[in-house]
XYZ file of C-alpha atoms in Angstrom:
713
model
C 116.587 83.462 65.595
C 113.692 83.952 67.992
C 110.469 85.164 66.471
C 107.972 87.534 67.956
C 104.335 86.883 67.195
C 101.188 88.695 68.191
C 98.343 86.546 69.462
C 94.974 87.333 70.990
C 95.060 87.258 74.781
C 92.254 85.778 76.850
C 89.320 88.085 77.422
C 90.164 88.683 81.089
C 93.882 88.003 80.882
C 95.640 90.240 83.333
C 98.873 88.791 84.532
C 102.325 88.314 83.123
C 103.119 84.713 82.392
C 106.465 83.684 83.928
C 109.480 83.273 81.697
C 109.402 79.843 80.093
C 111.590 77.331 81.856
C 111.748 74.803 79.111
C 111.991 74.891 75.340
C 108.936 75.084 73.183
C 108.227 72.639 70.438
C 110.226 74.681 67.898
C 113.322 74.631 70.041
C 113.108 78.277 71.116
C 112.643 79.863 74.470
C 110.500 82.885 75.119
C 108.551 85.180 77.380
C 104.853 85.965 77.089
C 103.734 89.502 77.877
C 100.107 90.594 78.062
C 99.362 94.198 77.183
C 96.190 95.785 78.521
C 94.307 98.427 76.593
C 94.460 101.940 78.046
C 91.615 103.311 80.117
C 88.758 104.721 78.073
C 85.994 107.023 79.178
C 83.221 105.115 77.481
C 80.987 103.105 79.751
C 80.613 100.502 77.038
C 84.378 99.978 76.789
C 85.059 99.071 80.413
C 87.680 96.352 80.762
C 87.758 94.546 84.087
C 90.796 92.607 85.350
C 90.582 89.561 87.554
C 90.203 85.856 87.153
C 88.490 84.930 83.874
C 86.968 81.771 85.328
C 85.880 83.318 88.634
C 82.633 82.089 90.169
C 79.617 84.337 89.684
C 76.201 84.787 91.256
C 73.429 82.858 89.555
C 71.197 85.910 89.694
C 70.728 89.355 91.154
C 68.440 88.080 93.891
C 71.061 85.611 95.130
C 73.632 88.380 95.503
C 71.192 90.727 97.214
C 70.007 88.102 99.701
C 73.589 87.010 100.440
C 74.701 90.510 101.291
C 71.518 91.172 103.305
C 72.020 87.926 105.224
C 75.598 88.936 105.974
C 74.928 92.555 106.969
C 71.714 91.959 108.935
C 72.889 89.827 111.834
C 72.496 89.261 115.539
C 73.590 92.820 116.314
C 70.379 94.156 114.789
C 68.382 92.054 117.268
C 70.268 92.320 120.528
C 72.597 95.331 120.190
C 70.694 98.129 118.444
C 67.604 98.072 120.763
C 69.885 98.294 123.799
C 71.761 101.278 122.324
C 68.487 103.056 121.606
C 67.353 102.553 125.161
C 70.629 103.699 126.730
C 71.357 106.644 124.416
C 68.260 108.785 124.329
C 65.548 106.529 122.933
C 64.264 107.853 119.632
C 66.885 110.619 119.733
C 69.550 107.971 119.086
C 68.159 107.540 115.575
C 69.526 111.005 114.705
C 73.245 110.222 115.232
C 72.681 106.716 113.863
C 71.322 107.989 110.540
C 73.992 110.706 110.309
C 76.784 108.171 110.831
C 75.107 105.818 108.376
C 75.249 108.530 105.700
C 78.713 109.878 106.494
C 80.546 106.681 107.396
C 78.724 103.449 106.589
C 77.511 104.010 103.019
C 80.777 105.536 101.646
C 82.984 102.754 103.043
C 80.428 100.171 101.947
C 80.740 101.374 98.333
C 84.543 101.353 98.515
C 84.642 97.677 99.479
C 81.874 96.508 97.167
C 83.116 98.641 94.259
C 86.751 97.556 94.531
C 85.758 93.907 94.703
C 83.609 94.257 91.588
C 86.278 96.286 89.755
C 89.192 93.946 90.474
C 87.222 90.692 90.642
C 89.601 89.488 93.360
C 89.495 88.790 97.083
C 90.782 91.163 99.757
C 94.417 90.079 99.422
C 94.405 90.348 95.636
C 92.711 93.758 95.639
C 95.225 95.442 97.937
C 98.193 93.743 96.279
C 96.940 95.017 92.946
C 96.633 98.599 94.163
C 100.204 98.406 95.475
C 102.321 95.440 96.644
C 103.246 97.370 99.785
C 99.573 97.278 100.837
C 99.314 93.478 100.846
C 99.309 93.474 104.644
C 95.783 94.934 104.654
C 94.409 91.703 103.188
C 96.403 89.596 105.649
C 95.228 91.632 108.652
C 91.640 91.420 107.450
C 91.924 87.631 107.142
C 93.392 87.234 110.640
C 90.769 89.401 112.325
C 88.045 87.564 110.402
C 89.412 84.261 111.724
C 89.178 85.513 115.317
C 85.590 86.648 114.824
C 84.599 83.394 113.089
C 85.934 81.449 116.083
C 83.566 82.971 118.623
C 80.652 83.844 116.335
C 79.987 80.174 115.715
C 79.891 79.582 119.475
C 76.817 81.826 119.641
C 75.240 79.579 116.998
C 76.190 76.642 119.245
C 74.270 78.094 122.183
C 71.298 78.837 119.932
C 71.265 75.175 118.882
C 71.187 74.073 122.529
C 68.255 76.358 123.315
C 66.470 75.348 120.115
C 66.636 71.659 121.056
C 65.301 72.431 124.536
C 62.483 74.509 123.064
C 60.704 71.331 121.966
C 60.091 70.362 125.605
C 56.882 71.170 127.431
C 56.932 72.929 129.753
C 60.039 74.878 128.781
C 62.964 73.857 131.007
C 63.688 77.475 131.935
C 60.113 78.176 133.067
C 60.566 76.785 136.610
C 63.369 76.333 139.092
C 64.571 72.781 139.739
C 63.980 71.373 143.218
C 66.114 69.368 145.585
C 65.207 66.036 147.213
C 63.157 67.873 149.835
C 61.014 69.563 147.232
C 62.446 73.044 147.761
C 63.813 75.212 144.963
C 67.571 75.190 144.591
C 69.074 78.142 146.420
C 71.060 79.325 143.395
C 67.904 79.498 141.280
C 65.808 81.062 144.032
C 68.331 83.897 144.442
C 68.421 84.675 140.713
C 65.614 83.627 138.358
C 64.520 80.617 136.351
C 65.956 81.865 133.040
C 69.191 83.109 134.633
C 69.745 79.768 136.349
C 69.107 77.823 133.158
C 71.603 79.990 131.273
C 74.482 80.041 133.739
C 74.091 76.670 135.426
C 72.263 74.329 133.027
C 73.628 75.601 129.711
C 77.080 76.936 130.544
C 77.762 75.327 133.934
C 79.621 78.588 134.510
C 82.945 78.584 136.340
C 83.653 81.113 139.108
C 86.462 82.754 137.077
C 88.717 82.409 134.042
C 91.456 81.008 136.274
C 89.182 78.069 137.150
C 87.590 77.096 133.834
C 86.680 73.532 134.743
C 86.488 70.778 132.142
C 84.814 70.564 128.753
C 81.023 70.475 128.737
C 80.178 67.594 126.429
C 76.767 68.988 125.415
C 78.383 72.228 124.253
C 81.110 70.318 122.392
C 78.492 68.301 120.497
C 76.536 71.420 119.567
C 79.764 73.126 118.469
C 80.581 70.127 116.270
C 77.094 70.303 114.771
C 77.349 74.021 114.045
C 80.758 73.752 112.334
C 79.570 70.733 110.333
C 76.556 72.664 109.047
C 78.705 75.702 108.239
C 81.170 73.475 106.351
C 78.500 71.944 104.139
C 77.077 75.392 103.418
C 80.338 77.058 102.345
C 82.380 74.104 101.042
C 81.644 74.938 97.384
C 81.623 78.707 97.767
C 78.666 80.636 96.469
C 77.515 77.591 94.486
C 76.450 75.995 97.781
C 75.978 78.984 100.120
C 74.015 80.909 97.483
C 71.152 78.434 97.787
C 71.003 78.592 101.585
C 70.706 82.388 101.728
C 67.150 82.213 100.440
C 66.247 80.748 103.847
C 68.739 82.520 106.126
C 67.882 85.944 104.699
C 64.098 85.741 104.328
C 63.077 83.611 107.315
C 64.075 86.206 109.986
C 61.733 88.762 108.425
C 58.868 86.265 108.489
C 59.496 85.541 112.174
C 59.887 89.232 113.044
C 56.552 89.953 111.375
C 54.851 87.142 113.332
C 56.331 88.454 116.598
C 55.342 92.006 115.653
C 51.695 91.052 115.109
C 51.653 89.099 118.372
C 53.648 91.663 120.332
C 51.538 94.756 119.639
C 48.437 92.906 120.837
C 49.951 92.143 124.274
C 49.370 94.105 127.472
C 52.125 96.609 128.077
C 53.388 96.721 124.480
C 52.670 100.444 124.306
C 54.626 101.074 127.508
C 57.634 99.248 126.085
C 57.572 101.197 122.834
C 57.088 104.532 124.593
C 59.975 103.772 126.926
C 62.276 102.982 124.031
C 61.408 105.631 121.471
C 60.579 108.629 123.674
C 63.349 111.017 122.557
C 65.715 112.403 125.152
C 67.387 115.130 123.115
C 69.738 116.093 125.928
C 71.621 112.840 125.331
C 72.797 114.148 121.948
C 75.224 116.474 123.749
C 77.169 113.477 125.072
C 80.092 112.437 122.819
C 79.695 108.772 123.772
C 76.274 108.686 122.099
C 77.797 109.681 118.748
C 80.630 107.229 119.261
C 78.160 104.414 119.934
C 76.252 105.351 116.776
C 79.399 105.329 114.636
C 80.545 102.035 116.122
C 77.139 100.410 115.603
C 77.055 101.488 111.942
C 80.562 100.176 111.393
C 79.915 96.730 112.854
C 76.354 96.335 111.584
C 77.565 96.530 107.974
C 80.351 93.993 108.527
C 82.969 96.375 107.145
C 86.697 95.504 106.886
C 86.150 91.729 107.082
C 86.873 91.293 103.376
C 83.459 89.705 102.878
C 81.985 92.661 100.990
C 84.986 92.644 98.663
C 84.468 88.924 98.062
C 80.745 89.360 97.389
C 81.450 92.210 94.977
C 84.064 90.167 93.122
C 81.413 87.622 92.097
C 79.345 90.325 90.379
C 79.350 91.020 86.669
C 81.405 94.078 85.623
C 78.254 95.968 84.628
C 76.433 95.485 87.948
C 75.119 98.708 89.489
C 76.943 98.507 92.806
C 75.882 102.035 93.835
C 72.237 101.015 93.770
C 73.072 97.841 95.719
C 74.854 99.832 98.421
C 71.915 102.200 98.884
C 69.334 99.395 98.959
C 71.284 97.288 101.466
C 71.972 100.319 103.673
C 68.303 101.257 103.841
C 67.305 97.635 104.443
C 69.865 97.291 107.246
C 68.693 100.427 109.044
C 64.992 99.605 108.646
C 65.578 96.066 109.927
C 67.328 97.361 113.062
C 64.442 99.745 113.823
C 61.839 97.090 113.019
C 63.554 94.545 115.291
C 63.673 97.141 118.084
C 59.915 97.617 117.857
C 59.347 93.870 118.135
C 61.793 93.406 121.018
C 60.474 96.238 123.185
C 56.825 95.467 122.510
C 57.391 92.020 124.018
C 59.672 93.362 126.773
C 56.905 95.823 127.670
C 54.575 92.852 128.100
C 57.148 91.120 130.306
C 57.570 94.243 132.434
C 53.798 94.528 132.850
C 53.550 90.893 133.998
C 56.372 91.449 136.500
C 54.685 94.571 137.884
C 51.391 92.692 138.266
C 53.222 89.892 140.084
C 54.926 92.446 142.330
C 51.612 94.136 143.158
C 50.087 90.741 143.970
C 52.872 90.132 146.474
C 52.300 93.529 148.048
C 48.562 92.836 148.260
C 49.224 89.685 150.264
C 51.359 91.670 152.691
C 48.684 94.369 153.061
C 46.005 91.718 153.712
C 48.253 90.068 156.270
C 48.534 93.341 158.246
C 44.821 94.193 157.858
C 45.384 97.165 155.569
C 43.484 95.499 152.727
C 40.325 93.374 153.158
C 41.190 90.758 150.523
C 43.809 90.078 147.832
C 41.439 90.442 144.863
C 40.723 94.071 145.680
C 40.042 96.637 142.984
C 42.675 99.110 141.825
C 41.032 101.913 143.824
C 41.019 99.847 147.020
C 44.652 98.867 146.472
C 45.673 102.522 145.945
C 43.860 103.550 149.164
C 45.659 100.821 151.094
C 49.029 101.903 149.628
C 48.353 105.521 150.617
C 47.575 104.363 154.171
C 50.801 102.331 154.227
C 52.891 105.275 153.012
C 51.400 107.514 155.713
C 52.228 105.055 158.498
C 55.421 105.765 160.454
C 57.362 103.750 161.301
C 56.644 101.211 158.584
C 55.424 97.932 160.091
C 56.767 95.966 157.115
C 58.559 96.566 153.787
C 56.816 96.401 150.439
C 58.483 95.862 147.086
C 58.790 98.784 144.674
C 56.642 97.992 141.629
C 57.600 100.346 138.798
C 57.274 99.497 135.114
C 59.975 102.008 134.188
C 62.390 100.281 136.527
C 61.534 96.944 134.955
C 62.140 98.292 131.460
C 65.431 99.853 132.504
C 66.688 96.369 133.331
C 66.777 95.409 129.638
C 70.063 93.777 128.663
C 72.092 93.376 125.487
C 73.843 90.522 123.736
C 73.522 87.049 125.195
C 71.765 88.475 128.261
C 68.923 89.781 126.109
C 68.558 86.665 123.955
C 69.035 83.909 126.526
C 67.771 85.502 129.776
C 65.457 88.488 129.297
C 63.647 87.489 126.115
C 63.290 83.858 127.170
C 61.505 85.049 130.292
C 59.091 87.004 128.113
C 58.483 83.919 125.968
C 57.543 81.892 129.057
C 54.673 84.304 129.728
C 53.192 83.830 126.244
C 50.486 81.212 125.663
C 51.969 78.306 123.704
C 55.474 79.210 124.892
C 57.342 76.313 123.163
C 56.041 77.414 119.757
C 57.310 80.957 120.255
C 60.622 79.666 121.602
C 61.165 77.504 118.508
C 60.354 80.458 116.251
C 62.656 82.829 118.134
C 65.701 80.573 118.233
C 65.223 79.456 114.633
C 65.302 83.134 113.718
C 68.506 83.650 115.704
C 69.972 80.557 114.039
C 69.239 81.847 110.533
C 70.622 85.292 111.393
C 73.787 83.776 112.836
C 74.322 81.409 109.907
C 73.797 84.200 107.387
C 76.513 86.307 108.987
C 78.833 83.345 109.543
C 78.561 82.384 105.856
C 79.652 85.884 104.872
C 82.496 85.947 107.401
C 83.923 82.627 106.218
C 83.425 83.500 102.546
C 85.510 86.634 103.028
C 88.294 84.692 104.740
C 88.304 81.809 102.235
C 88.239 84.197 99.283
C 91.336 85.875 100.717
C 93.066 82.518 101.150
C 92.345 81.574 97.540
C 94.189 84.667 96.356
C 97.361 82.786 97.366
C 98.777 80.758 94.468
C 99.677 77.694 96.558
C 96.176 77.379 98.015
C 94.583 77.857 94.594
C 95.892 74.431 93.642
C 93.941 72.731 96.447
C 90.254 71.901 96.148
C 88.035 74.391 97.934
C 86.298 71.613 99.870
C 89.620 70.512 101.360
C 90.689 74.026 102.340
C 87.275 74.753 103.829
C 87.373 71.473 105.766
C 90.799 72.263 107.228
C 89.693 75.755 108.257
C 86.495 74.477 109.909
C 88.365 71.675 111.705
C 90.952 74.138 113.002
C 88.245 76.506 114.236
C 86.383 73.639 115.909
C 89.490 72.531 117.819
C 90.379 76.066 118.915
C 86.734 76.533 119.902
C 87.189 74.075 122.775
C 88.143 77.045 124.971
C 84.529 78.221 124.617
C 83.227 74.824 125.727
C 84.586 75.079 129.266
C 82.912 76.684 132.254
C 84.672 79.919 131.319
C 83.386 79.805 127.746
C 81.239 82.925 127.996
C 84.082 84.842 129.617
C 86.378 83.931 126.715
C 83.723 84.985 124.213
C 83.398 88.342 125.952
C 87.169 88.773 125.776
C 87.314 87.892 122.044
C 84.427 90.233 121.326
C 86.079 93.101 123.232
C 89.598 92.794 121.826
C 89.904 90.542 118.764
C 87.463 92.295 116.450
C 87.563 95.934 117.548
C 90.825 97.836 117.053
C 92.021 95.551 114.260
C 88.880 96.054 112.168
C 88.913 99.836 112.623
C 92.571 100.046 111.565
C 91.895 97.861 108.515
C 88.915 100.017 107.513
C 90.957 103.208 107.892
C 93.783 101.792 105.765
C 91.278 100.687 103.130
C 89.987 104.240 102.748
C 93.519 105.636 102.575
C 94.601 102.991 100.053
C 91.692 103.523 97.675
C 91.245 107.298 97.914
C 94.848 108.494 98.274
C 96.961 105.738 96.692
C 94.717 104.185 94.067
C 93.269 107.660 93.591
C 89.771 109.008 94.160
C 89.615 110.213 90.532
C 90.475 106.754 89.276
C 87.991 105.076 91.604
C 85.316 107.573 90.544
C 86.024 106.691 86.922
C 85.793 102.978 87.774
C 82.356 103.489 89.323
C 81.259 105.454 86.249
C 82.493 102.771 83.860
C 80.732 100.016 85.798
C 77.455 101.769 86.574
C 77.122 104.821 84.340
C 76.857 106.985 87.484
C 79.680 109.364 88.381
C 79.971 109.900 92.172
C 79.526 113.556 93.006
C 80.357 115.961 95.815
C 78.782 113.888 98.614
C 80.916 110.853 97.797
C 84.104 112.880 97.354
C 83.731 114.677 100.695
C 82.910 111.525 102.662
C 85.655 109.475 100.994
C 88.433 112.043 101.262
C 87.702 113.868 104.505
C 84.688 112.979 106.643
C 84.980 109.175 106.539
C 88.691 109.000 107.517
C 88.133 111.544 110.328
C 85.282 109.449 111.773
C 87.393 106.292 111.584
C 90.294 108.036 113.348
C 87.907 109.213 116.095
C 86.567 105.687 116.575
C 90.107 104.286 116.711
C 91.413 106.852 119.204
C 88.360 106.588 121.453
C 88.514 102.791 121.406
C 92.146 102.829 122.509
C 91.536 105.527 125.153
C 88.527 103.744 126.646
C 90.456 100.482 126.674
C 93.265 102.132 128.650
C 91.139 104.281 130.987
C 88.519 101.668 131.782
C 90.131 98.694 133.400
C 88.823 95.769 131.303
C 86.561 93.486 133.321
C 84.238 90.574 132.691
C 81.070 89.423 134.414
C 81.663 86.183 136.337
C 78.799 84.138 137.750
C 78.715 83.912 141.557
C 76.673 80.832 142.450
C 76.456 81.738 146.137
C 74.944 85.149 145.437
C 73.017 84.061 142.371
C 74.293 87.150 140.562
C 77.014 88.509 138.267
C 80.103 90.085 139.775
C 82.698 92.033 137.829
C 86.260 90.718 137.875
C 89.484 91.924 136.310
C 90.961 89.869 133.521
C 94.008 87.864 134.638
C 97.343 89.155 133.379
C 97.908 86.120 131.175
C 94.506 86.634 129.536
C 95.333 90.289 128.876
C 98.558 89.073 127.276
C 96.531 86.907 124.903
C 94.215 89.836 124.157
C 97.176 92.080 123.351
C 98.644 89.375 121.118
C 95.369 89.140 119.176
C 95.283 92.897 118.669
C 98.888 92.877 117.445
C 98.220 89.906 115.171
C 95.433 91.866 113.499
C 97.434 95.076 113.067
C 101.116 94.184 112.591
C 100.864 92.455 109.167
C 100.246 95.860 107.560
C 103.503 97.561 108.673
C 105.479 94.306 108.375
C 104.532 93.724 104.736
C 105.053 97.411 103.986
C 108.586 97.409 105.423
C 109.625 94.052 103.970
C 108.532 94.970 100.463
C 109.779 98.530 100.605
C 113.240 97.221 101.575
C 112.883 94.318 99.109
C 113.075 91.697 101.862
C 110.015 89.949 100.471
C 109.809 88.769 96.883
C 106.979 90.345 94.936
C 105.270 87.575 92.994
C 101.879 89.070 92.425
C 99.301 89.634 89.742
C 99.927 93.238 88.758
C 97.211 94.670 86.558
C 96.899 97.496 84.070
C 99.794 96.668 81.810
C 102.583 96.204 84.342
C 105.274 93.604 83.662
C 106.750 91.135 86.106
C 109.796 88.909 85.721
C 110.064 85.629 87.608
C 112.817 83.457 86.188
C 115.286 83.328 83.326
C 116.211 80.633 80.861
C 119.275 80.007 78.783
C 117.960 82.032 75.868
C 116.986 85.052 77.986
C 119.727 85.104 80.615
C 122.079 87.298 78.601
C 119.314 89.765 77.811
C 118.217 89.927 81.452
C 121.784 90.367 82.670
C 122.310 93.262 80.304
C 119.080 94.842 81.466
C 120.051 94.455 85.097
C 123.226 96.468 84.538
C 121.067 99.546 84.449
C 120.155 100.733 87.946
C 116.838 102.071 86.760
C 115.837 98.576 85.648
C 116.349 96.926 89.034
C 112.705 97.643 89.787
C 109.785 95.992 87.950
C 109.525 97.706 84.571
C 106.198 99.187 83.600
C 104.840 99.334 80.090
C 105.391 103.087 79.992
C 109.126 102.631 80.627
C 109.248 99.930 77.961
C 107.734 102.298 75.391
C 110.194 105.053 76.340
C 113.246 102.809 75.780
C 114.971 103.052 72.420
C 114.496 99.892 70.399
C 117.734 98.083 69.557
C 116.469 94.569 69.146
C 115.909 92.483 66.100
C 112.337 91.292 65.995
C 110.121 89.677 63.491
C 106.429 90.548 63.643
C 104.073 87.853 62.503
C 100.533 88.904 61.634
C 98.188 86.781 59.558
C 101.076 84.431 58.690
C 103.147 87.279 57.133
C 106.620 88.084 58.444
C 108.134 91.588 58.480
C 111.786 91.820 59.592
C 112.666 94.952 61.509
C 115.765 96.141 63.343
C 118.841 93.828 63.213
C 120.482 92.191 66.213
C 122.758 94.254 68.394
C 126.347 93.344 69.096
C 125.620 91.249 72.130
C 123.148 89.165 70.225
C 120.398 89.969 72.765
C 116.804 90.400 71.699
C 114.635 93.259 72.958
C 110.916 93.763 72.647
C 109.791 96.298 70.098
C 106.585 97.764 71.552
C 104.482 100.286 69.609
C 105.039 103.726 71.157
C 101.976 105.506 69.814
C 99.823 106.638 72.722
C 96.840 107.262 70.493
C 96.567 103.703 69.288
C 93.717 101.769 70.889
C 94.919 98.212 70.637
C 93.432 94.989 71.918
C 95.082 92.853 74.546
C 97.938 91.279 72.608
C 100.451 88.700 73.779
C 103.979 89.027 72.482
C 106.055 85.823 72.469
C 109.775 86.379 72.083
C-alpha cells in the first residue's frame, strides 16, 4: 500500500515535481505535489514564486547603477538633442514629459514589477501568466539579439576613435595630401572629420550591392569589443555588477567636465538659445508627439526583457515603485543635461566656422579694394559688406556666414558623434585630451546598455530547462561568438548601411508589438487587480487612479498609435539609406535593394511571429506544455507502473484532459485510500476503491491557511 506523507516544501518551491520514473528505496512509486498557500492581503505575508537559488544583487546601489547604466545610453547623447532641435526646441520638453508620465513610467513598472514578483526571466514570466503567452518572451529574445548585433558595432567604432585619440595632432584635424602636396580631392570636397569617418574608418563602399571586403582594423576592434563584453557578463550580475560602478558613474563625471568647459566657450550661449528657444507652433504637428513617445519608449529600453531580468534579481520586499520613479527622473534629467553640454560645444563650433567664413569674405573684399586690410574692425567690415550688397551686378560672390545656418546643420546618431562633435573637439585647446574623454564616455555608455541588453537575452535563455544545465560562461561564450561572426557584415565597406538598416527595421516594430502585448498580458490576462495587489504586497503602496488609467487605457492607446504610425511611415516613405559618394564628397540617398528589404522583412517577422505561433500551437495542443506553473497549479509529465492505472482512469473523464488545478482537485469527491503521516503517527482514512487506484485526499477547507506542503503518494 502506498503511503501519503506531508513534508515541508522548500521556501520558494513553486513547481510540480515530475512523476517518479523509478522506485524509491521502500519499493514504492509516487508523485510529489507542492501546494502553495492562498493569497493573503497582509504585506508581511507575501509569498514570492521563482527560483529559490536565483542570483541577487549585492546591494541596492548595484541594482540602481545597473538599471541607470542600461537605461541611460547613447540615445541620450546623440538622439535627444537632435529631436529637441528639430521639434520646437524647448517646446519639445512638453510632449516628452507628458509621454514619460503616460507611457514610459507605467510600462517601466509593469516590467520591473513582474520580474520582481515572479523572480524569473522574460520567458518564465509570460509562461507563468499563461502558457499561450510564451511567444512574448521568445519574440523579446529574438529582437534583443538583433539589437545586440549592431549595438556592439557602435562600441567597435568608438574603440577605433579612442585609439586614434592618443595621437597628436588628431588624425581627423587635417586632410591628407597626395605626393604633390595637395589635399586629396575627396577630403577637400567634404571636410576633415567627414573624410576620416567615411574613408579612413569605414572605407565606405558606394552601395550595399558593392560592399567590398572585410576591413581588418574593424574586425579586430569588433573582436576586442565582444571579448570585453563576454568577460563582463560571463558570470551574470556577479561579474557585470562590479563593472556598472564605472560604466554608470563615469559618463556623469565627463558630462560635468564638458559642461564646465563648454559654457565658458565663445558661442555657447548661441547654441543653447538655438536649442531651447521654444517654438510652440510645433506642438500642433502630430509627428512631434510621435517622436516624443518613440524617444521615451526607446530611451527606457522597454520590451527587451532586460528590466524583467533586473527586477528578478531583487528581493521580494524591494520598493520597485520608488526605483521606477527615481530612474525615470534620472533618465529625463540626463537627456536634458547632455543636450545642454552638446549644444554649448556645438555653439562654439558654429561660432568658429562663422569667424572662418568672415575671414574668407574679408580676403575677397580686400582683393577687390572694398576693404583696406583683412584685420579690419567689425564696423569697417560691416560698412564694406553694405557697399558690396549695394553693388549691382555683383563683381564676385561671397559666402553666407550665418550662425543659425551653422547650428541647423547639427546631425544625430553616428553623424553627431563621429563627424560634428569631433570637429568641435579639434577647435578646443588640448584636443587629444578632450577626444579621449569624449570617446571614453561613449564607450562606458555603450557598454552599460550592452550589458543590460545581453543580460535580458541570457536571462531569457536560462529560463529554458535544457540550457539551465549548461554553465553560464559556456552559453555566454557561444552567444558572443555567434554575434561576432554575424557581425562581419558590419565590417565591410557597407557596414554603416547595414547598421542603419538593422536600426530602422530590426528593433522598431517588433519591440512595440512586444511592449503592447506585455501590457495586455499583465493588465487584462493576469489582471490589473492582481498586479495591483502584488505591488502592494511587495512595497506597501497600492497603485491608485493614475496607474490604473495609464495601464488599462492610456498606455495601450499610445502603443497602438506608435505601432500604426511606424507601419504607415514605413510604407509611405520609401526606405532609403545614405551612401557615401567619393566623387562628390557627400552623402546621396539610395533605395534599399530588394534582397535587403527581404532580409528586413524577415527580421520583422522573426520578431513578431513567435507570439501568434506559440499561441496557436498551444491552444490547439500542438506543443507540449512543460512549464513551471505557479500558484498551486498541477502538472503531469510521465507515468510509472504504480500510477499508470490511476492516470488512465483519470483520463477517461473529458474534463480531466486539461491540466488539473488545485481548485478542481478540491472539488472532486475523495474515493482514495490514503494514509496521512504527521509527526510519525499514521491515520488511515478512506479504503481503496474497486480498481485499486489511489487518489489524493486534499483538504477542502478554503479558510485554512496552510504552509507549502508536499504530498508524496
